[in-house]
Amino acid sequence: MSIADIERVRPERLRCRQLRMLAVVTNESGCRDATQVLLERAYRRWSGRPDCDHFPPVQRWQAIEPGYLDGAELLPGSLIGAAAAGHRPRIRDLSLGVQAALVLHSGCPAHVEETVLPGAGRGALAQGSRRGLFISVYGLPEDDMTLAESVLAGYAGLGALTVVERFSRWLPDKASHPTVSVPARAARTDPRAVA
């Protein structure tokens, strides 16, 4: 997909990779400190930039059909746009801070969700219940997911997070599930509406 001729991209024509990780927060204060440093650097990078709308990842993700990633596709444009406008929200929630750091540095949509991990197994999971983060980063073929992975590797290198599970996949093609309009369902012409 070329930046010059972006049009609304239908999900069934997309090739979107999902990187999914489960990480244990091994040093919460270190994780918060790293997040704050990453956010400050991102805010400085984007603050006052009038050209943020021309940043290729922002353009690519703004061209995606809304709802493709349940709203995550809007994050690059909204977070980078807010930072460019000088908004520096104080993010108290660790998962939202990590999510914002990933998006602002890589331009890739991300979703980070907290979870409590029971103490079991070896290594990072052995020491009683721990706070965990489910991390999903999404990328189109042109996106720099390596940069997003580098941000996460930085957390691990500082001893703030330990990645205990990681996998990557291409999201399924939605062509087998065609979009059906609401009027078609109401008129019962949608085969999924018939019981």
PDB file of C-alpha atoms in Angstrom:
ATOM      1  CA  MET A   1       0.000   0.000   0.000  1.00  0.00           C
ATOM      2  CA  SER A   2       1.509   3.281  -1.094  1.00  0.00           C
ATOM      3  CA  ILE A   3       1.197   6.420   1.025  1.00  0.00           C
ATOM      4  CA  ALA A   4       0.352   8.447  -2.096  1.00  0.00           C
ATOM      5  CA  ASP A   5      -2.818   6.542  -2.918  1.00  0.00           C
ATOM      6  CA  ILE A   6      -4.204   5.406   0.416  1.00  0.00           C
ATOM      7  CA  GLU A   7      -7.870   4.596   0.390  1.00  0.00           C
ATOM      8  CA  ARG A   8     -10.067   2.964   2.981  1.00  0.00           C
ATOM      9  CA  VAL A   9      -8.677  -0.524   3.308  1.00  0.00           C
ATOM     10  CA  ARG A  10     -11.148  -3.294   3.905  1.00  0.00           C
ATOM     11  CA  PRO A  11     -10.020  -5.828   6.535  1.00  0.00           C
ATOM     12  CA  GLU A  12     -10.342  -8.781   4.166  1.00  0.00           C
ATOM     13  CA  ARG A  13      -7.544  -7.301   2.033  1.00  0.00           C
ATOM     14  CA  LEU A  14      -5.211  -6.604   4.954  1.00  0.00           C
ATOM     15  CA  ARG A  15      -2.175  -8.527   6.051  1.00  0.00           C
ATOM     16  CA  CYS A  16      -1.773  -7.635   9.702  1.00  0.00           C
ATOM     17  CA  ARG A  17       0.675  -9.333  12.047  1.00  0.00           C
ATOM     18  CA  GLN A  18      -0.033  -9.659  15.753  1.00  0.00           C
ATOM     19  CA  LEU A  19       2.800 -10.023  18.235  1.00  0.00           C
ATOM     20  CA  ARG A  20       1.449 -11.321  21.548  1.00  0.00           C
ATOM     21  CA  MET A  21       3.488 -11.498  24.756  1.00  0.00           C
ATOM     22  CA  LEU A  22       2.880 -12.372  28.345  1.00  0.00           C
ATOM     23  CA  ALA A  23       5.313 -10.522  30.585  1.00  0.00           C
ATOM     24  CA  VAL A  24       5.798 -10.584  34.340  1.00  0.00           C
ATOM     25  CA  VAL A  25       6.436  -7.250  36.026  1.00  0.00           C
ATOM     26  CA  THR A  26       9.591  -8.175  37.943  1.00  0.00           C
ATOM     27  CA  ASN A  27      10.377  -4.656  39.155  1.00  0.00           C
ATOM     28  CA  GLU A  28       7.324  -2.413  39.281  1.00  0.00           C
ATOM     29  CA  SER A  29       9.118   0.801  40.220  1.00  0.00           C
ATOM     30  CA  GLY A  30      11.729   0.149  37.511  1.00  0.00           C
ATOM     31  CA  CYS A  31       8.944  -0.501  35.015  1.00  0.00           C
ATOM     32  CA  ARG A  32       7.189   2.741  35.973  1.00  0.00           C
ATOM     33  CA  ASP A  33      10.471   4.684  35.771  1.00  0.00           C
ATOM     34  CA  ALA A  34      11.287   3.228  32.337  1.00  0.00           C
ATOM     35  CA  THR A  35       7.769   4.020  31.139  1.00  0.00           C
ATOM     36  CA  GLN A  36       8.064   7.614  32.340  1.00  0.00           C
ATOM     37  CA  VAL A  37      11.419   8.063  30.560  1.00  0.00           C
ATOM     38  CA  LEU A  38      10.035   6.545  27.340  1.00  0.00           C
ATOM     39  CA  LEU A  39       6.945   8.746  27.473  1.00  0.00           C
ATOM     40  CA  GLU A  40       8.980  11.910  28.113  1.00  0.00           C
ATOM     41  CA  ARG A  41      11.228  11.124  25.146  1.00  0.00           C
ATOM     42  CA  ALA A  42       8.209  10.434  22.940  1.00  0.00           C
ATOM     43  CA  TYR A  43       6.514  13.662  24.027  1.00  0.00           C
ATOM     44  CA  ARG A  44       9.676  15.629  23.207  1.00  0.00           C
ATOM     45  CA  ARG A  45       9.942  13.877  19.833  1.00  0.00           C
ATOM     46  CA  TRP A  46       6.384  14.722  18.791  1.00  0.00           C
ATOM     47  CA  SER A  47       5.705  18.008  20.628  1.00  0.00           C
ATOM     48  CA  GLY A  48       4.926  20.866  18.273  1.00  0.00           C
ATOM     49  CA  ARG A  49       5.439  18.831  15.100  1.00  0.00           C
ATOM     50  CA  PRO A  50       2.955  20.020  12.490  1.00  0.00           C
ATOM     51  CA  ASP A  51       3.767  17.090  10.198  1.00  0.00           C
ATOM     52  CA  CYS A  52       2.682  14.211  12.445  1.00  0.00           C
ATOM     53  CA  ASP A  53      -0.269  13.496  10.141  1.00  0.00           C
ATOM     54  CA  HIS A  54       2.275  12.696   7.422  1.00  0.00           C
ATOM     55  CA  PHE A  55       4.077  10.069   9.536  1.00  0.00           C
ATOM     56  CA  PRO A  56       3.654   6.906   7.391  1.00  0.00           C
ATOM     57  CA  PRO A  57       2.368   4.622  10.193  1.00  0.00           C
ATOM     58  CA  VAL A  58      -0.241   7.232  11.163  1.00  0.00           C
ATOM     59  CA  GLN A  59      -1.383   7.477   7.543  1.00  0.00           C
ATOM     60  CA  ARG A  60      -1.515   3.694   7.147  1.00  0.00           C
ATOM     61  CA  TRP A  61      -3.537   3.126  10.313  1.00  0.00           C
ATOM     62  CA  GLN A  62      -5.897   6.049   9.627  1.00  0.00           C
ATOM     63  CA  ALA A  63      -6.726   4.366   6.325  1.00  0.00           C
ATOM     64  CA  ILE A  64      -7.815   1.149   8.049  1.00  0.00           C
ATOM     65  CA  GLU A  65     -11.527   0.486   8.326  1.00  0.00           C
ATOM     66  CA  PRO A  66     -12.643   1.546  11.836  1.00  0.00           C
ATOM     67  CA  GLY A  67     -13.138  -1.346  14.225  1.00  0.00           C
ATOM     68  CA  TYR A  68     -10.661  -3.699  12.551  1.00  0.00           C
ATOM     69  CA  LEU A  69      -8.678  -3.982  15.806  1.00  0.00           C
ATOM     70  CA  ASP A  70     -11.534  -2.950  18.124  1.00  0.00           C
ATOM     71  CA  GLY A  71     -10.280   0.620  18.251  1.00  0.00           C
ATOM     72  CA  ALA A  72      -6.545  -0.064  18.606  1.00  0.00           C
ATOM     73  CA  GLU A  73      -6.100   1.004  14.971  1.00  0.00           C
ATOM     74  CA  LEU A  74      -6.918   4.574  16.090  1.00  0.00           C
ATOM     75  CA  LEU A  75      -4.139   4.770  18.696  1.00  0.00           C
ATOM     76  CA  PRO A  76      -1.192   5.823  16.498  1.00  0.00           C
ATOM     77  CA  GLY A  77      -3.074   8.828  15.129  1.00  0.00           C
ATOM     78  CA  SER A  78      -4.703   9.854  18.399  1.00  0.00           C
ATOM     79  CA  LEU A  79      -1.665   9.445  20.687  1.00  0.00           C
ATOM     80  CA  ILE A  80       0.846  10.963  18.262  1.00  0.00           C
ATOM     81  CA  GLY A  81      -1.581  13.782  17.416  1.00  0.00           C
ATOM     82  CA  ALA A  82      -2.135  14.544  21.106  1.00  0.00           C
ATOM     83  CA  ALA A  83       1.615  14.565  21.783  1.00  0.00           C
ATOM     84  CA  ALA A  84       2.183  16.877  18.792  1.00  0.00           C
ATOM     85  CA  ALA A  85      -0.467  19.234  20.191  1.00  0.00           C
ATOM     86  CA  GLY A  86       1.454  19.378  23.473  1.00  0.00           C
ATOM     87  CA  HIS A  87      -0.797  17.147  25.573  1.00  0.00           C
ATOM     88  CA  ARG A  88       1.216  15.282  28.189  1.00  0.00           C
ATOM     89  CA  PRO A  89      -1.292  13.351  30.246  1.00  0.00           C
ATOM     90  CA  ARG A  90      -0.082  11.894  33.506  1.00  0.00           C
ATOM     91  CA  ILE A  91      -0.606   8.169  33.026  1.00  0.00           C
ATOM     92  CA  ARG A  92      -0.934   6.416  36.369  1.00  0.00           C
ATOM     93  CA  ASP A  93      -1.984   3.003  35.074  1.00  0.00           C
ATOM     94  CA  LEU A  94       1.090   0.899  34.229  1.00  0.00           C
ATOM     95  CA  SER A  95      -0.556  -0.995  31.377  1.00  0.00           C
ATOM     96  CA  LEU A  96      -1.743   2.224  29.687  1.00  0.00           C
ATOM     97  CA  GLY A  97       1.709   3.741  30.117  1.00  0.00           C
ATOM     98  CA  VAL A  98       3.454   0.776  28.486  1.00  0.00           C
ATOM     99  CA  GLN A  99       0.837   0.823  25.725  1.00  0.00           C
ATOM    100  CA  ALA A 100       1.376   4.549  25.069  1.00  0.00           C
ATOM    101  CA  ALA A 101       5.170   4.123  25.063  1.00  0.00           C
ATOM    102  CA  LEU A 102       4.932   1.322  22.497  1.00  0.00           C
ATOM    103  CA  VAL A 103       2.598   3.274  20.206  1.00  0.00           C
ATOM    104  CA  LEU A 104       4.425   6.610  20.449  1.00  0.00           C
ATOM    105  CA  HIS A 105       7.832   5.084  19.689  1.00  0.00           C
ATOM    106  CA  SER A 106       6.911   2.538  17.013  1.00  0.00           C
ATOM    107  CA  GLY A 107       3.757   3.932  15.413  1.00  0.00           C
ATOM    108  CA  CYS A 108       2.185   0.474  15.739  1.00  0.00           C
ATOM    109  CA  PRO A 109      -1.165  -0.057  17.473  1.00  0.00           C
ATOM    110  CA  ALA A 110      -0.806  -1.871  20.775  1.00  0.00           C
ATOM    111  CA  HIS A 111      -3.067  -3.154  23.501  1.00  0.00           C
ATOM    112  CA  VAL A 112      -1.693  -3.861  26.977  1.00  0.00           C
ATOM    113  CA  GLU A 113      -3.832  -5.454  29.658  1.00  0.00           C
ATOM    114  CA  GLU A 114      -2.916  -6.219  33.269  1.00  0.00           C
ATOM    115  CA  THR A 115      -3.419  -9.618  34.826  1.00  0.00           C
ATOM    116  CA  VAL A 116      -2.474 -11.301  38.095  1.00  0.00           C
ATOM    117  CA  LEU A 117      -0.348 -14.392  37.617  1.00  0.00           C
ATOM    118  CA  PRO A 118      -0.439 -17.129  40.256  1.00  0.00           C
ATOM    119  CA  GLY A 119       2.855 -18.271  41.723  1.00  0.00           C
ATOM    120  CA  ALA A 120       3.677 -21.465  39.892  1.00  0.00           C
ATOM    121  CA  GLY A 121       6.446 -22.908  37.821  1.00  0.00           C
ATOM    122  CA  ARG A 122      10.022 -21.740  37.637  1.00  0.00           C
ATOM    123  CA  GLY A 123      11.806 -18.484  37.010  1.00  0.00           C
ATOM    124  CA  ALA A 124       9.704 -15.348  36.897  1.00  0.00           C
ATOM    125  CA  LEU A 125       6.530 -17.236  37.834  1.00  0.00           C
ATOM    126  CA  ALA A 126       7.972 -19.004  40.899  1.00  0.00           C
ATOM    127  CA  GLN A 127       7.794 -16.238  43.504  1.00  0.00           C
ATOM    128  CA  GLY A 128       4.163 -16.047  44.589  1.00  0.00           C
ATOM    129  CA  SER A 129       1.495 -14.166  42.702  1.00  0.00           C
ATOM    130  CA  ARG A 130       2.837 -11.548  40.336  1.00  0.00           C
ATOM    131  CA  ARG A 131       1.482  -8.777  38.226  1.00  0.00           C
ATOM    132  CA  GLY A 132       1.524  -9.629  34.549  1.00  0.00           C
ATOM    133  CA  LEU A 133       0.928  -7.803  31.302  1.00  0.00           C
ATOM    134  CA  PHE A 134      -0.703  -9.258  28.195  1.00  0.00           C
ATOM    135  CA  ILE A 135       0.829  -7.259  25.357  1.00  0.00           C
ATOM    136  CA  SER A 136      -0.429  -7.221  21.766  1.00  0.00           C
ATOM    137  CA  VAL A 137       1.319  -5.193  19.084  1.00  0.00           C
ATOM    138  CA  TYR A 138      -0.109  -5.025  15.566  1.00  0.00           C
ATOM    139  CA  GLY A 139       1.757  -4.276  12.370  1.00  0.00           C
ATOM    140  CA  LEU A 140       1.137  -4.049   8.674  1.00  0.00           C
ATOM    141  CA  PRO A 141       3.951  -5.321   6.431  1.00  0.00           C
ATOM    142  CA  GLU A 142       5.351  -1.762   6.134  1.00  0.00           C
ATOM    143  CA  ASP A 143       5.353  -1.128   9.910  1.00  0.00           C
ATOM    144  CA  ASP A 144       8.450  -1.303  12.098  1.00  0.00           C
ATOM    145  CA  MET A 145       7.454  -3.969  14.592  1.00  0.00           C
ATOM    146  CA  THR A 146      11.147  -4.489  15.350  1.00  0.00           C
ATOM    147  CA  LEU A 147      11.127  -1.075  17.002  1.00  0.00           C
ATOM    148  CA  ALA A 148       8.164  -2.083  19.175  1.00  0.00           C
ATOM    149  CA  GLU A 149       9.996  -5.281  20.124  1.00  0.00           C
ATOM    150  CA  SER A 150      13.090  -3.204  20.954  1.00  0.00           C
ATOM    151  CA  VAL A 151      11.059  -1.084  23.371  1.00  0.00           C
ATOM    152  CA  LEU A 152       9.925  -4.264  25.133  1.00  0.00           C
ATOM    153  CA  ALA A 153      13.490  -5.640  25.074  1.00  0.00           C
ATOM    154  CA  GLY A 154      14.573  -2.436  26.819  1.00  0.00           C
ATOM    155  CA  TYR A 155      12.149  -3.128  29.670  1.00  0.00           C
ATOM    156  CA  ALA A 156      13.520  -6.674  29.914  1.00  0.00           C
ATOM    157  CA  GLY A 157      17.128  -5.446  29.780  1.00  0.00           C
ATOM    158  CA  LEU A 158      16.447  -3.159  32.736  1.00  0.00           C
ATOM    159  CA  GLY A 159      14.986  -6.056  34.711  1.00  0.00           C
ATOM    160  CA  ALA A 160      11.563  -4.394  34.785  1.00  0.00           C
ATOM    161  CA  LEU A 161       9.748  -7.081  32.759  1.00  0.00           C
ATOM    162  CA  THR A 162      10.401 -10.731  32.044  1.00  0.00           C
ATOM    163  CA  VAL A 163       8.755 -12.133  28.933  1.00  0.00           C
ATOM    164  CA  VAL A 164       7.470 -15.628  29.737  1.00  0.00           C
ATOM    165  CA  GLU A 165       5.521 -16.320  26.554  1.00  0.00           C
ATOM    166  CA  ARG A 166       5.689 -14.887  23.053  1.00  0.00           C
ATOM    167  CA  PHE A 167       4.094 -15.717  19.733  1.00  0.00           C
ATOM    168  CA  SER A 168       3.440 -13.993  16.466  1.00  0.00           C
ATOM    169  CA  ARG A 169       0.785 -14.661  13.870  1.00  0.00           C
ATOM    170  CA  TRP A 170      -0.914 -13.130  10.879  1.00  0.00           C
ATOM    171  CA  LEU A 171      -4.467 -12.191  11.756  1.00  0.00           C
ATOM    172  CA  PRO A 172      -7.040 -14.321   9.962  1.00  0.00           C
ATOM    173  CA  ASP A 173      -8.422 -13.076   6.694  1.00  0.00           C
ATOM    174  CA  LYS A 174     -11.941 -11.810   7.314  1.00  0.00           C
ATOM    175  CA  ALA A 175     -12.993 -12.460   3.702  1.00  0.00           C
ATOM    176  CA  SER A 176     -14.778 -15.633   4.779  1.00  0.00           C
ATOM    177  CA  HIS A 177     -17.019 -13.497   7.037  1.00  0.00           C
ATOM    178  CA  PRO A 178     -18.408 -10.770   4.749  1.00  0.00           C
ATOM    179  CA  THR A 179     -19.621  -7.539   6.252  1.00  0.00           C
ATOM    180  CA  VAL A 180     -23.419  -7.390   6.172  1.00  0.00           C
ATOM    181  CA  SER A 181     -25.294  -4.156   6.594  1.00  0.00           C
ATOM    182  CA  VAL A 182     -27.835  -3.645   9.369  1.00  0.00           C
ATOM    183  CA  PRO A 183     -30.722  -3.228   6.853  1.00  0.00           C
ATOM    184  CA  ALA A 184     -29.883  -6.650   5.361  1.00  0.00           C
ATOM    185  CA  ARG A 185     -30.131  -8.231   8.802  1.00  0.00           C
ATOM    186  CA  ALA A 186     -33.404  -6.447   9.517  1.00  0.00           C
ATOM    187  CA  ALA A 187     -34.820  -7.671   6.206  1.00  0.00           C
ATOM    188  CA  ARG A 188     -33.628 -11.182   7.095  1.00  0.00           C
ATOM    189  CA  THR A 189     -31.645 -11.397   3.857  1.00  0.00           C
ATOM    190  CA  ASP A 190     -28.510 -12.031   5.872  1.00  0.00           C
ATOM    191  CA  PRO A 191     -28.020 -15.806   6.204  1.00  0.00           C
ATOM    192  CA  ARG A 192     -26.578 -15.271   9.704  1.00  0.00           C
ATOM    193  CA  ALA A 193     -29.850 -13.618  10.837  1.00  0.00           C
ATOM    194  CA  VAL A 194     -31.945 -16.705  10.096  1.00  0.00           C
ATOM    195  CA  ALA A 195     -32.167 -19.085  13.034  1.00  0.00           C
TER     196      ALA A 195
END
